[in-house]
PDB file of C-alpha atoms in Angstrom:
ATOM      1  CA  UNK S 180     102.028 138.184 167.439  1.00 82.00           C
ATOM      2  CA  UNK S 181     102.101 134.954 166.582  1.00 82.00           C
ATOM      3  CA  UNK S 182      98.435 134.356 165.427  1.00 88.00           C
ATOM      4  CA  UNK S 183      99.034 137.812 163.097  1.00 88.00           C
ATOM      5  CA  UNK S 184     102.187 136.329 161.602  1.00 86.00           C
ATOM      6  CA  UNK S 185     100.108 132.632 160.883  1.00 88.00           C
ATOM      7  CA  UNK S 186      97.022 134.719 159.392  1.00 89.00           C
ATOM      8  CA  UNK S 187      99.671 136.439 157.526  1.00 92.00           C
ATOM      9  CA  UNK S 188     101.039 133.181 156.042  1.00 90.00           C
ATOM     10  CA  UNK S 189      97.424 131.647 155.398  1.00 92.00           C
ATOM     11  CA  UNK S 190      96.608 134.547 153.378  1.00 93.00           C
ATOM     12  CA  UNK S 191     100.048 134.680 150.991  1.00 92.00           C
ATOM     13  CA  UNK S 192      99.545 130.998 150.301  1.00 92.00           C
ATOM     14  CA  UNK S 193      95.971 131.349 149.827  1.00 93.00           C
ATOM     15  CA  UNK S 194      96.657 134.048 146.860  1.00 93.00           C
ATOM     16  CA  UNK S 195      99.595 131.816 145.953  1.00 92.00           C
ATOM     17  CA  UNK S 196      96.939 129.140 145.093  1.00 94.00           C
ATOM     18  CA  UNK S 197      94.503 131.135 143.561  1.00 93.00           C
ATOM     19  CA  UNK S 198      96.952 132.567 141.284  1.00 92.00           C
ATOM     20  CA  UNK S 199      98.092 129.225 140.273  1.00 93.00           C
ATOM     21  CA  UNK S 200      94.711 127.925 139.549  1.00 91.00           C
ATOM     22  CA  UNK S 201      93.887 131.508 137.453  1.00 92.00           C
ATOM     23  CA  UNK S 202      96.843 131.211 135.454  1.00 88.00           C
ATOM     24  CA  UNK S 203      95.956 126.992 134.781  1.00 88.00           C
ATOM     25  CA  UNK S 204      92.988 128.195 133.210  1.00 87.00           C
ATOM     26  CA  UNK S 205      94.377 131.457 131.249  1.00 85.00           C
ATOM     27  CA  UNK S 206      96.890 128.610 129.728  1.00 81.00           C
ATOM     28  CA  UNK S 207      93.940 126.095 128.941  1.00 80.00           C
ATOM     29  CA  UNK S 208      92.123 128.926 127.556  1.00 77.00           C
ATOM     30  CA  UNK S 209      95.411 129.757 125.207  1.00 76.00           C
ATOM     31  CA  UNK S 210      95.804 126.432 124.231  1.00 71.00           C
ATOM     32  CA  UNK S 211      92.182 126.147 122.799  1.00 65.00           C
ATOM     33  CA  UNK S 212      93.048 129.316 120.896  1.00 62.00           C
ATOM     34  CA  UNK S 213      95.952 127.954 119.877  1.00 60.00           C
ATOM     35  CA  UNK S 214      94.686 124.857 118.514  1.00 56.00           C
ATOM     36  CA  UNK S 215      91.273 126.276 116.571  1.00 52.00           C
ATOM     37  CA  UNK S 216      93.881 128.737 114.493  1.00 52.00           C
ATOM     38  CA  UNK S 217      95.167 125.679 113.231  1.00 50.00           C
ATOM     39  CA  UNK S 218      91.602 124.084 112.474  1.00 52.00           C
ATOM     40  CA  UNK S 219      91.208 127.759 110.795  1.00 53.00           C
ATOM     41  CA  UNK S 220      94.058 127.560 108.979  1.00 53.00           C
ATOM     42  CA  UNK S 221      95.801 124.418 106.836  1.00 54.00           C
ATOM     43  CA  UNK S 222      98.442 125.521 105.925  1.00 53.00           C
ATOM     44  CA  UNK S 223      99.489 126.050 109.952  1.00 52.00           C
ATOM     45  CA  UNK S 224      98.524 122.415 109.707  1.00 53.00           C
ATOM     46  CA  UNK S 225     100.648 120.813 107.178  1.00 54.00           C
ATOM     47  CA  UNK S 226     104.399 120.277 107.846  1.00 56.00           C
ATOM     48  CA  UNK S 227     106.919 120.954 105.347  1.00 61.00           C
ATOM     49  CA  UNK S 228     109.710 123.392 104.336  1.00 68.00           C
ATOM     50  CA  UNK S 229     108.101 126.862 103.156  1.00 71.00           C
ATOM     51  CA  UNK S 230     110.841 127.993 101.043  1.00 75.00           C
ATOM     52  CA  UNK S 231     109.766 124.876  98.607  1.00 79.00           C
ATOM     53  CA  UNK S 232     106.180 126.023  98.354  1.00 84.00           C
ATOM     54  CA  UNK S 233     105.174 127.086  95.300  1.00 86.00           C
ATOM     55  CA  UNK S 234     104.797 130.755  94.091  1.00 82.00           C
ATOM     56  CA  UNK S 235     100.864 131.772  95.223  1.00 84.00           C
ATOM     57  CA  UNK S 236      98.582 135.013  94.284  1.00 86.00           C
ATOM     58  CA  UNK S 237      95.978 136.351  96.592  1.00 85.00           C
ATOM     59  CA  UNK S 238      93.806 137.248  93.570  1.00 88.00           C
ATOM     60  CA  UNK S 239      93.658 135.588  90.194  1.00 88.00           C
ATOM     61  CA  UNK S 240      94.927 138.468  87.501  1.00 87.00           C
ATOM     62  CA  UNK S 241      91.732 140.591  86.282  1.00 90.00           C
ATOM     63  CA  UNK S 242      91.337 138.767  83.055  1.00 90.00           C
ATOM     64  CA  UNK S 243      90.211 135.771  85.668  1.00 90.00           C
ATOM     65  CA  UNK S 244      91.465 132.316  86.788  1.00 93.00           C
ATOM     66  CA  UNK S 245      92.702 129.808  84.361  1.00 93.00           C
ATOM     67  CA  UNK S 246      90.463 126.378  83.881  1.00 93.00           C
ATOM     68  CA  UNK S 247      92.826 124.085  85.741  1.00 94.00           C
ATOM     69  CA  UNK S 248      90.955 120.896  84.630  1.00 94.00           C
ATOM     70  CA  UNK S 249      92.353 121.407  81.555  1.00 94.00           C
ATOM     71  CA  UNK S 250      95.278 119.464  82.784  1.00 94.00           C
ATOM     72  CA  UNK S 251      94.448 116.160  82.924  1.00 92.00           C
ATOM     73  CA  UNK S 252      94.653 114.634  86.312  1.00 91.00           C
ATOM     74  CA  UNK S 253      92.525 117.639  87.904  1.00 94.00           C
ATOM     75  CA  UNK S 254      89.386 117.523  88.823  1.00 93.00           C
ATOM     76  CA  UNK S 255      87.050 119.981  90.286  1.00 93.00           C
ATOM     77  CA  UNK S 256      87.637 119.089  93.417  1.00 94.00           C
ATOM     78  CA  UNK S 257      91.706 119.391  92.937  1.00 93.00           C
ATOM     79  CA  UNK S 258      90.982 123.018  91.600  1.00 94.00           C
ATOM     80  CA  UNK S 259      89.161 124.147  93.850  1.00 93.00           C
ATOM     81  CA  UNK S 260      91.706 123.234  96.329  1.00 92.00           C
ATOM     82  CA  UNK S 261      94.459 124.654  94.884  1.00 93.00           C
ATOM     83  CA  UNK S 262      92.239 128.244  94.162  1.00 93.00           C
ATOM     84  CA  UNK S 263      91.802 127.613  97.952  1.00 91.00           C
ATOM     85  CA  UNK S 264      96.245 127.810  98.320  1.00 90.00           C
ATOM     86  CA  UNK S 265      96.426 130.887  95.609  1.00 92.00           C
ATOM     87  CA  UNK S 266      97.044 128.460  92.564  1.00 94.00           C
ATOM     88  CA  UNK S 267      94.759 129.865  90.154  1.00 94.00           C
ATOM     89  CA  UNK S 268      96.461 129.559  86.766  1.00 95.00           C
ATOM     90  CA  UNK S 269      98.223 127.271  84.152  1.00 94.00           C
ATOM     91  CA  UNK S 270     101.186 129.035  84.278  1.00 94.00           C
ATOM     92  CA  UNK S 271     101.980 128.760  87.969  1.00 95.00           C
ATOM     93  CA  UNK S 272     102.146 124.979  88.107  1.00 96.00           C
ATOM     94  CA  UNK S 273     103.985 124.901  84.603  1.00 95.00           C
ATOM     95  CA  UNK S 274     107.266 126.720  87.022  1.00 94.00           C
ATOM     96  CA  UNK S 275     106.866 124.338  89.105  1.00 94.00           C
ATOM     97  CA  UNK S 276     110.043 122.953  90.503  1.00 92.00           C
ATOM     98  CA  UNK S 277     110.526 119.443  91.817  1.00 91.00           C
ATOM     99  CA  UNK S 278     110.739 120.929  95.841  1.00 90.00           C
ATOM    100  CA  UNK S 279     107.545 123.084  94.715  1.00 91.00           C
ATOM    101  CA  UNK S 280     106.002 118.823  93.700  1.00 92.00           C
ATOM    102  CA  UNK S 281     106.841 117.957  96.633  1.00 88.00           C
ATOM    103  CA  UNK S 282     106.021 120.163  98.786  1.00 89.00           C
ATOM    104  CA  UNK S 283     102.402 119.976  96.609  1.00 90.00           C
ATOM    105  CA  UNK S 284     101.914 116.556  97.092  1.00 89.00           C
ATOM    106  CA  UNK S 285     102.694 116.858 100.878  1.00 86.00           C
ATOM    107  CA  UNK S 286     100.220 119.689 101.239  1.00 86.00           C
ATOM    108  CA  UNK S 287      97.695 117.855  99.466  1.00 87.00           C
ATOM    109  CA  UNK S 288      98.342 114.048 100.613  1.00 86.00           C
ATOM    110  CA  UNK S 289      98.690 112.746  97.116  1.00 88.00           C
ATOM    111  CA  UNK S 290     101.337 110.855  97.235  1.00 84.00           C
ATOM    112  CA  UNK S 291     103.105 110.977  93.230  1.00 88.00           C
ATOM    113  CA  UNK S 292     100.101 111.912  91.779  1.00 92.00           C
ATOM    114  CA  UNK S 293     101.666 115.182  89.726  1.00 93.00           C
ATOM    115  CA  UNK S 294     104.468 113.215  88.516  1.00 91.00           C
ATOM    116  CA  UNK S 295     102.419 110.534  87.991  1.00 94.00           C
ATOM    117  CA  UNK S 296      99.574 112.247  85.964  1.00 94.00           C
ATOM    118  CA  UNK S 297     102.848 114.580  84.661  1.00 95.00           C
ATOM    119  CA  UNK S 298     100.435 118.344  85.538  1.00 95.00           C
ATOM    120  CA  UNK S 299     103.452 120.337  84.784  1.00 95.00           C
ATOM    121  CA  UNK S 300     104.369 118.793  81.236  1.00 96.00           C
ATOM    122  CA  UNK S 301     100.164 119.091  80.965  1.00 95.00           C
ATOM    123  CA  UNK S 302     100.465 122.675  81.607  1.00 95.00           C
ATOM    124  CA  UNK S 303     103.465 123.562  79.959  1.00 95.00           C
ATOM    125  CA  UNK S 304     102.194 121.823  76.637  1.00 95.00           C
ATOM    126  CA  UNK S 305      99.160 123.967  76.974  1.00 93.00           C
ATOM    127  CA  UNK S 306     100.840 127.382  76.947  1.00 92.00           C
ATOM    128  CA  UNK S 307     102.798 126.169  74.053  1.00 91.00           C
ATOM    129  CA  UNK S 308      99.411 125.999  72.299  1.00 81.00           C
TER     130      UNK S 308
END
């Protein structure tokens, strides 16, 4: 009885161990996943209060996107990354708010460069025209 009750007790532990180590590696494998979803996607990445970011399309309107470099201070590269967030015309950074600056310049790592270069005066100035 005794050698029944210890083979018994080997066994449990055995799967005990096993399970362990099989749920260690469904949690490293989660983790990875976890972790290339926010490679994948930046704005996962980026800290900062989402009620202050700024209003976004998914599409520029059919008559096309706006030429952002028309604002001085943007450059291709700076267009294309905001065409990347859903920024694609003149008229969304001119409602810009100062929590929507912010939270731009946070996104982006440029530390005062809108209110430096003054985009939303730019842009506001060219809807006027």
């Amino acid at each position: 009885m005794l050698i029944i009750a210890s083979k018994i007790v080997f066994w449990l532990l055995s799967v005990a161990i096993l399970a362990m180590y099989i749920g260690f590696l469904i949690g490293k494998l989660r983790y990875k996943k976890r972790q290339v979803s926010y490679e994948i996607n930046p704005i996962l990445r980026k800290p900062g209060n989402i009620y202050n970011k700024p209003f976004i399309l998914g599409n520029p309107r059919p008559t096309g996107k706006d030429d952002l470099k028309a604002i001085e201070g943007i450059d291709h590269q700076m267009e294309n990354k905001l065409n990347a967030l859903g920024i694609f015309h003149i008229e969304q950074i001119a409602k810009w708010s100062e929590k929507n600056i912010d939270w731009i310049e946070e996104y982006f790592s440029i530390d005062n460069r809108v209110i430096e270069e003054q985009w939303v005066e730019k842009a506001k100035e060219i809807i006027k025209r």
